[in-house]
Amino acid sequence: MIGELPKVKRGILPAVLISFGLALLVPACGGDTVLRGASSIIRITNAPETLNLTVGEEFQLQVIQFFTRRDAAGGEFVDSVDVTTLVRYSSSNPAVATVDNLGRVNAVGVGQAVIEAKLKRTFGRDDLDSITVVVSMPPAPPAPHASDYQFPDRIVISWPLQIGASQVELYRSTEPNDPSPTLLATLSGNTISFTDSSVTPGMVYFYRIRFIFGNVQGEMSPPDSGIAGTFSP
């Protein structure tokens, strides 16, 4: 049986070898022999037991199968093969974290989910490993940038792209600390600017943004002021 397993793989064997669960002696490259069966396990090697993500983040898992290998002299050692694209993945809570068949984890909601990787064997028990994904909200975005005296009859507001956002809400008010600013526009998540043409030249407006991640509403940003018109010193 395998005891302490290395985190770094020593070599790559043909992927076809991983599908058998019997304790077989399989010839391998270099005159070595692979011992199959109970000595084989898989591990998610590039993530801690508890993986912390924020809503909208993505993480690519790596899954390695470790097994005992015998060299020509009869000595045994642990070898490994990357099986990331060969295992089956599942999530205990897809409303929090999803995982596709390539091992890409997407954080979609606040909470916890167990992501499991399973390597199906032809005979015997399947090889399993899992991690817990804890998803929290990202911090509030920085204030957007609103133009000052750049245009006579409009204000252009811009902000950084937020990966994973499904929508952007843009708010406007005439007071910097307005607790209930008016929702000016709801935009697609990849939008990074908006032109506000419903302004009065010379009046100061304050703009804030909020990112939406699916059904989860993020925190609102601080305000930035903007003004349309011609600047007169």
Short mmCIF file of N, CA, C and O in Angstrom, two decimals, residues 5-101:
data_model
loop_
_atom_site.label_atom_id
_atom_site.label_comp_id
_atom_site.label_asym_id
_atom_site.label_seq_id
_atom_site.Cartn_x
_atom_site.Cartn_y
_atom_site.Cartn_z
N LEU A 5 2.96 10.09 0.05
CA LEU A 5 3.01 10.26 -1.40
C LEU A 5 3.68 11.57 -1.75
O LEU A 5 3.46 12.58 -1.11
N PRO A 6 4.49 11.57 -2.79
CA PRO A 6 5.13 12.82 -3.21
C PRO A 6 4.12 13.73 -3.85
O PRO A 6 3.13 13.28 -4.42
N LYS A 7 4.34 15.03 -3.77
CA LYS A 7 3.47 16.00 -4.41
C LYS A 7 3.84 16.22 -5.87
O LYS A 7 3.06 16.75 -6.64
N VAL A 8 5.06 15.86 -6.26
CA VAL A 8 5.53 16.10 -7.62
C VAL A 8 5.66 14.76 -8.33
O VAL A 8 6.27 13.84 -7.79
N LYS A 9 5.09 14.63 -9.48
CA LYS A 9 5.15 13.36 -10.20
C LYS A 9 6.54 13.12 -10.75
O LYS A 9 7.26 14.03 -11.12
N ARG A 10 6.92 11.81 -10.81
CA ARG A 10 8.24 11.44 -11.30
C ARG A 10 8.23 11.16 -12.78
O ARG A 10 9.24 11.31 -13.46
N GLY A 11 7.14 10.69 -13.30
CA GLY A 11 7.13 10.34 -14.72
C GLY A 11 5.72 10.24 -15.23
O GLY A 11 4.76 10.27 -14.48
N ILE A 12 5.57 10.11 -16.51
CA ILE A 12 4.27 10.00 -17.16
C ILE A 12 4.18 8.64 -17.84
O ILE A 12 5.05 8.26 -18.61
N LEU A 13 3.12 7.89 -17.54
CA LEU A 13 2.86 6.62 -18.19
C LEU A 13 1.70 6.77 -19.14
O LEU A 13 0.89 7.69 -19.00
N PRO A 14 1.55 5.88 -20.10
CA PRO A 14 0.40 5.95 -21.01
C PRO A 14 -0.90 5.94 -20.25
O PRO A 14 -1.09 5.14 -19.33
N ALA A 15 -1.80 6.81 -20.63
CA ALA A 15 -3.06 6.96 -19.89
C ALA A 15 -3.89 5.70 -19.91
O ALA A 15 -4.71 5.48 -19.01
N VAL A 16 -3.68 4.83 -20.89
CA VAL A 16 -4.50 3.62 -20.97
C VAL A 16 -4.27 2.71 -19.77
O VAL A 16 -5.12 1.92 -19.40
N LEU A 17 -3.14 2.85 -19.06
CA LEU A 17 -2.84 1.98 -17.94
C LEU A 17 -3.73 2.24 -16.74
O LEU A 17 -3.87 1.39 -15.87
N ILE A 18 -4.32 3.43 -16.65
CA ILE A 18 -5.00 3.81 -15.42
C ILE A 18 -6.37 3.18 -15.26
O ILE A 18 -6.96 3.28 -14.21
N SER A 19 -6.90 2.53 -16.30
CA SER A 19 -8.29 2.09 -16.24
C SER A 19 -8.46 0.72 -15.59
O SER A 19 -9.57 0.26 -15.41
N PHE A 20 -7.37 0.04 -15.22
CA PHE A 20 -7.49 -1.30 -14.68
C PHE A 20 -7.31 -1.31 -13.17
O PHE A 20 -6.39 -0.71 -12.66
N GLY A 21 -8.20 -2.03 -12.47
CA GLY A 21 -8.15 -2.07 -11.03
C GLY A 21 -7.60 -3.36 -10.45
O GLY A 21 -7.53 -3.53 -9.26
N LEU A 22 -7.21 -4.33 -11.28
CA LEU A 22 -6.66 -5.58 -10.79
C LEU A 22 -5.21 -5.40 -10.40
O LEU A 22 -4.52 -4.52 -10.89
N ALA A 23 -4.72 -6.27 -9.51
CA ALA A 23 -3.31 -6.23 -9.12
C ALA A 23 -2.49 -6.95 -10.18
O ALA A 23 -2.13 -8.11 -10.05
N LEU A 24 -2.20 -6.27 -11.25
CA LEU A 24 -1.49 -6.84 -12.39
C LEU A 24 -0.07 -6.32 -12.44
O LEU A 24 0.23 -5.25 -11.94
N LEU A 25 0.81 -7.08 -13.08
CA LEU A 25 2.14 -6.62 -13.39
C LEU A 25 2.14 -6.20 -14.85
O LEU A 25 2.02 -7.04 -15.74
N VAL A 26 2.24 -4.89 -15.10
CA VAL A 26 2.11 -4.34 -16.45
C VAL A 26 3.46 -3.84 -16.92
O VAL A 26 4.06 -2.98 -16.26
N PRO A 27 3.99 -4.33 -18.04
CA PRO A 27 5.26 -3.81 -18.54
C PRO A 27 5.16 -2.32 -18.83
O PRO A 27 4.15 -1.83 -19.32
N ALA A 28 6.20 -1.59 -18.51
CA ALA A 28 6.24 -0.16 -18.76
C ALA A 28 7.54 0.20 -19.46
O ALA A 28 8.41 -0.65 -19.65
N CYS A 29 7.65 1.46 -19.83
CA CYS A 29 8.83 1.90 -20.56
C CYS A 29 10.07 1.75 -19.69
O CYS A 29 10.00 1.82 -18.46
N GLY A 30 11.24 1.50 -20.31
CA GLY A 30 12.50 1.42 -19.59
C GLY A 30 12.70 0.11 -18.87
O GLY A 30 13.57 -0.02 -18.01
N GLY A 31 11.90 -0.92 -19.20
CA GLY A 31 12.08 -2.21 -18.57
C GLY A 31 11.46 -2.33 -17.20
O GLY A 31 11.59 -3.35 -16.54
N ASP A 32 10.77 -1.27 -16.70
CA ASP A 32 10.14 -1.31 -15.39
C ASP A 32 8.81 -2.03 -15.46
O ASP A 32 8.26 -2.31 -16.53
N THR A 33 8.25 -2.32 -14.29
CA THR A 33 6.95 -2.96 -14.19
C THR A 33 6.06 -2.15 -13.26
O THR A 33 6.51 -1.67 -12.24
N VAL A 34 4.79 -1.97 -13.65
CA VAL A 34 3.83 -1.23 -12.83
C VAL A 34 2.98 -2.21 -12.04
O VAL A 34 2.41 -3.14 -12.60
N LEU A 35 2.91 -2.01 -10.73
CA LEU A 35 2.06 -2.83 -9.88
C LEU A 35 0.70 -2.16 -9.79
O LEU A 35 0.57 -1.09 -9.22
N ARG A 36 -0.33 -2.80 -10.33
CA ARG A 36 -1.66 -2.20 -10.35
C ARG A 36 -2.49 -2.74 -9.20
O ARG A 36 -2.22 -3.81 -8.66
N GLY A 37 -3.55 -2.03 -8.82
CA GLY A 37 -4.50 -2.55 -7.84
C GLY A 37 -4.64 -1.64 -6.65
O GLY A 37 -4.80 -0.44 -6.78
N ALA A 38 -4.57 -2.21 -5.45
CA ALA A 38 -4.83 -1.45 -4.23
C ALA A 38 -3.80 -0.36 -3.99
O ALA A 38 -4.02 0.53 -3.18
N SER A 39 -2.65 -0.44 -4.65
CA SER A 39 -1.61 0.56 -4.45
C SER A 39 -1.86 1.84 -5.23
O SER A 39 -1.01 2.72 -5.25
N SER A 40 -2.97 1.95 -5.91
CA SER A 40 -3.26 3.11 -6.75
C SER A 40 -4.27 4.03 -6.07
O SER A 40 -5.32 3.59 -5.62
N ILE A 41 -3.93 5.33 -5.98
CA ILE A 41 -4.86 6.34 -5.47
C ILE A 41 -4.72 7.59 -6.31
O ILE A 41 -3.75 7.76 -7.05
N ILE A 42 -5.72 8.49 -6.22
CA ILE A 42 -5.63 9.79 -6.89
C ILE A 42 -5.65 10.89 -5.84
O ILE A 42 -6.20 10.72 -4.76
N ARG A 43 -5.04 12.02 -6.20
CA ARG A 43 -5.02 13.19 -5.33
C ARG A 43 -5.18 14.46 -6.16
O ARG A 43 -4.59 14.57 -7.24
N ILE A 44 -6.00 15.40 -5.64
CA ILE A 44 -6.03 16.76 -6.19
C ILE A 44 -4.81 17.46 -5.61
O ILE A 44 -4.75 17.74 -4.42
N THR A 45 -3.82 17.73 -6.45
CA THR A 45 -2.51 18.11 -5.95
C THR A 45 -2.25 19.61 -5.90
O THR A 45 -1.27 20.04 -5.27
N ASN A 46 -3.04 20.41 -6.56
CA ASN A 46 -2.73 21.85 -6.63
C ASN A 46 -3.67 22.72 -5.82
O ASN A 46 -3.71 23.94 -6.01
N ALA A 47 -4.46 22.12 -4.92
CA ALA A 47 -5.40 22.89 -4.10
C ALA A 47 -5.34 22.37 -2.68
O ALA A 47 -5.14 21.17 -2.44
N PRO A 48 -5.53 23.25 -1.69
CA PRO A 48 -5.61 22.80 -0.29
C PRO A 48 -6.91 22.05 -0.04
O PRO A 48 -7.81 22.05 -0.89
N GLU A 49 -7.02 21.44 1.12
CA GLU A 49 -8.25 20.72 1.46
C GLU A 49 -9.44 21.67 1.46
O GLU A 49 -10.57 21.28 1.13
N THR A 50 -9.21 22.92 1.86
CA THR A 50 -10.25 23.95 1.79
C THR A 50 -9.76 25.06 0.88
O THR A 50 -8.75 25.71 1.17
N LEU A 51 -10.45 25.25 -0.23
CA LEU A 51 -10.08 26.24 -1.23
C LEU A 51 -11.02 27.45 -1.10
O LEU A 51 -12.23 27.30 -1.19
N ASN A 52 -10.45 28.62 -0.84
CA ASN A 52 -11.24 29.83 -0.68
C ASN A 52 -11.26 30.62 -1.98
O ASN A 52 -10.20 30.96 -2.54
N LEU A 53 -12.47 30.89 -2.47
CA LEU A 53 -12.66 31.67 -3.69
C LEU A 53 -13.67 32.77 -3.42
O LEU A 53 -14.41 32.73 -2.43
N THR A 54 -13.70 33.77 -4.30
CA THR A 54 -14.76 34.77 -4.27
C THR A 54 -15.68 34.54 -5.47
O THR A 54 -15.27 33.94 -6.48
N VAL A 55 -16.90 35.00 -5.36
CA VAL A 55 -17.88 34.83 -6.44
C VAL A 55 -17.30 35.40 -7.74
O VAL A 55 -16.76 36.50 -7.76
N GLY A 56 -17.40 34.61 -8.80
CA GLY A 56 -16.87 35.02 -10.09
C GLY A 56 -15.50 34.45 -10.41
O GLY A 56 -15.08 34.48 -11.56
N GLU A 57 -14.80 33.93 -9.40
CA GLU A 57 -13.47 33.37 -9.64
C GLU A 57 -13.56 31.96 -10.24
O GLU A 57 -14.54 31.24 -10.06
N GLU A 58 -12.49 31.58 -10.94
CA GLU A 58 -12.36 30.26 -11.53
C GLU A 58 -11.06 29.63 -11.07
O GLU A 58 -10.06 30.33 -10.87
N PHE A 59 -11.06 28.30 -10.91
CA PHE A 59 -9.85 27.60 -10.47
C PHE A 59 -9.74 26.30 -11.24
O PHE A 59 -10.71 25.53 -11.33
N GLN A 60 -8.56 26.03 -11.80
CA GLN A 60 -8.32 24.80 -12.54
C GLN A 60 -7.67 23.75 -11.64
O GLN A 60 -6.59 23.95 -11.11
N LEU A 61 -8.37 22.64 -11.46
CA LEU A 61 -7.84 21.56 -10.65
C LEU A 61 -6.82 20.75 -11.43
O LEU A 61 -6.87 20.66 -12.66
N GLN A 62 -5.90 20.12 -10.70
CA GLN A 62 -5.00 19.13 -11.27
C GLN A 62 -5.13 17.86 -10.44
O GLN A 62 -5.04 17.90 -9.21
N VAL A 63 -5.36 16.74 -11.12
CA VAL A 63 -5.53 15.46 -10.44
C VAL A 63 -4.44 14.50 -10.91
O VAL A 63 -4.25 14.31 -12.11
N ILE A 64 -3.72 13.93 -9.94
CA ILE A 64 -2.63 13.00 -10.23
C ILE A 64 -2.97 11.63 -9.65
O ILE A 64 -3.46 11.53 -8.51
N GLN A 65 -2.71 10.58 -10.42
CA GLN A 65 -2.84 9.22 -9.89
C GLN A 65 -1.45 8.72 -9.50
O GLN A 65 -0.51 8.77 -10.29
N PHE A 66 -1.34 8.24 -8.26
CA PHE A 66 -0.09 7.68 -7.75
C PHE A 66 -0.23 6.16 -7.67
O PHE A 66 -1.29 5.64 -7.31
N PHE A 67 0.86 5.46 -7.97
CA PHE A 67 0.83 4.01 -7.94
C PHE A 67 2.25 3.48 -7.70
O PHE A 67 3.24 4.20 -7.88
N THR A 68 2.31 2.21 -7.30
CA THR A 68 3.60 1.56 -7.07
C THR A 68 4.15 1.02 -8.38
O THR A 68 3.42 0.42 -9.17
N ARG A 69 5.44 1.22 -8.56
CA ARG A 69 6.10 0.77 -9.78
C ARG A 69 7.35 -0.03 -9.39
O ARG A 69 8.04 0.31 -8.43
N ARG A 70 7.64 -1.09 -10.11
CA ARG A 70 8.78 -1.95 -9.82
C ARG A 70 9.79 -1.84 -10.95
O ARG A 70 9.43 -1.93 -12.13
N ASP A 71 11.03 -1.60 -10.58
CA ASP A 71 12.07 -1.52 -11.61
C ASP A 71 12.60 -2.91 -11.94
O ASP A 71 12.18 -3.92 -11.37
N ALA A 72 13.57 -2.96 -12.89
CA ALA A 72 14.07 -4.24 -13.38
C ALA A 72 14.76 -5.04 -12.28
O ALA A 72 14.82 -6.28 -12.34
N ALA A 73 15.28 -4.35 -11.27
CA ALA A 73 15.97 -5.03 -10.17
C ALA A 73 15.02 -5.51 -9.09
O ALA A 73 15.45 -6.10 -8.09
N GLY A 74 13.73 -5.22 -9.24
CA GLY A 74 12.74 -5.66 -8.25
C GLY A 74 12.42 -4.65 -7.18
O GLY A 74 11.58 -4.90 -6.33
N GLY A 75 13.07 -3.48 -7.20
CA GLY A 75 12.76 -2.44 -6.24
C GLY A 75 11.46 -1.73 -6.57
O GLY A 75 11.08 -1.62 -7.74
N GLU A 76 10.76 -1.26 -5.55
CA GLU A 76 9.48 -0.57 -5.75
C GLU A 76 9.62 0.91 -5.40
O GLU A 76 10.35 1.28 -4.48
N PHE A 77 8.91 1.75 -6.15
CA PHE A 77 8.85 3.18 -5.86
C PHE A 77 7.52 3.72 -6.34
O PHE A 77 6.79 3.06 -7.10
N VAL A 78 7.16 4.90 -5.87
CA VAL A 78 5.90 5.53 -6.25
C VAL A 78 6.10 6.35 -7.51
O VAL A 78 7.01 7.18 -7.59
N ASP A 79 5.27 6.13 -8.48
CA ASP A 79 5.27 6.93 -9.71
C ASP A 79 3.88 7.53 -9.88
O ASP A 79 2.99 7.30 -9.06
N SER A 80 3.68 8.31 -10.94
CA SER A 80 2.40 9.02 -11.08
C SER A 80 2.10 9.35 -12.52
O SER A 80 2.98 9.31 -13.40
N VAL A 81 0.82 9.68 -12.76
CA VAL A 81 0.37 10.09 -14.08
C VAL A 81 -0.73 11.14 -13.90
O VAL A 81 -1.52 11.06 -12.95
N ASP A 82 -0.75 12.13 -14.76
CA ASP A 82 -1.76 13.19 -14.70
C ASP A 82 -3.07 12.66 -15.31
O ASP A 82 -3.10 12.27 -16.48
N VAL A 83 -4.13 12.66 -14.50
CA VAL A 83 -5.43 12.15 -14.96
C VAL A 83 -6.50 13.24 -14.89
O VAL A 83 -7.70 12.94 -14.82
N THR A 84 -6.08 14.50 -14.93
CA THR A 84 -7.02 15.61 -14.77
C THR A 84 -8.19 15.53 -15.74
O THR A 84 -9.34 15.79 -15.37
N THR A 85 -7.91 15.18 -16.99
CA THR A 85 -8.97 15.16 -18.00
C THR A 85 -9.67 13.81 -18.09
O THR A 85 -10.57 13.65 -18.93
N LEU A 86 -9.29 12.84 -17.25
CA LEU A 86 -9.86 11.50 -17.33
C LEU A 86 -10.81 11.18 -16.19
O LEU A 86 -11.57 10.22 -16.27
N VAL A 87 -10.75 11.96 -15.11
CA VAL A 87 -11.63 11.68 -13.97
C VAL A 87 -12.99 12.31 -14.18
O VAL A 87 -13.18 13.19 -15.04
N ARG A 88 -13.95 11.87 -13.37
CA ARG A 88 -15.29 12.47 -13.37
C ARG A 88 -15.40 13.39 -12.17
O ARG A 88 -15.04 13.02 -11.06
N TYR A 89 -15.96 14.57 -12.39
CA TYR A 89 -16.06 15.57 -11.33
C TYR A 89 -17.53 15.77 -10.95
O TYR A 89 -18.44 15.62 -11.78
N SER A 90 -17.74 16.15 -9.70
CA SER A 90 -19.10 16.49 -9.25
C SER A 90 -19.00 17.54 -8.16
O SER A 90 -17.98 17.69 -7.50
N SER A 91 -20.10 18.29 -7.98
CA SER A 91 -20.19 19.30 -6.94
C SER A 91 -21.39 18.99 -6.06
O SER A 91 -22.48 18.67 -6.57
N SER A 92 -21.19 19.08 -4.74
CA SER A 92 -22.30 18.83 -3.82
C SER A 92 -23.29 19.99 -3.78
O SER A 92 -24.41 19.83 -3.31
N ASN A 93 -22.88 21.14 -4.28
CA ASN A 93 -23.73 22.33 -4.22
C ASN A 93 -23.46 23.22 -5.44
O ASN A 93 -22.71 24.20 -5.34
N PRO A 94 -24.05 22.89 -6.60
CA PRO A 94 -23.78 23.68 -7.82
C PRO A 94 -24.23 25.13 -7.73
O PRO A 94 -23.80 25.95 -8.54
N ALA A 95 -25.08 25.47 -6.75
CA ALA A 95 -25.47 26.87 -6.57
C ALA A 95 -24.33 27.69 -5.99
O ALA A 95 -24.35 28.92 -6.04
N VAL A 96 -23.33 27.01 -5.43
CA VAL A 96 -22.16 27.69 -4.86
C VAL A 96 -20.95 27.56 -5.77
O VAL A 96 -20.26 28.54 -6.07
N ALA A 97 -20.66 26.33 -6.21
CA ALA A 97 -19.50 26.08 -7.07
C ALA A 97 -19.84 24.99 -8.07
O ALA A 97 -20.35 23.94 -7.70
N THR A 98 -19.55 25.24 -9.34
CA THR A 98 -19.72 24.24 -10.38
C THR A 98 -18.35 23.74 -10.81
O THR A 98 -17.34 24.39 -10.59
N VAL A 99 -18.34 22.58 -11.45
CA VAL A 99 -17.09 22.03 -11.99
C VAL A 99 -17.41 21.33 -13.30
O VAL A 99 -18.40 20.60 -13.41
N ASP A 100 -16.59 21.58 -14.33
CA ASP A 100 -16.85 20.95 -15.63
C ASP A 100 -16.00 19.68 -15.77
O ASP A 100 -15.27 19.29 -14.86
N ASN A 101 -16.11 19.03 -16.93
CA ASN A 101 -15.43 17.74 -17.10
C ASN A 101 -13.92 17.87 -17.30
O ASN A 101 -13.22 16.86 -17.41
#
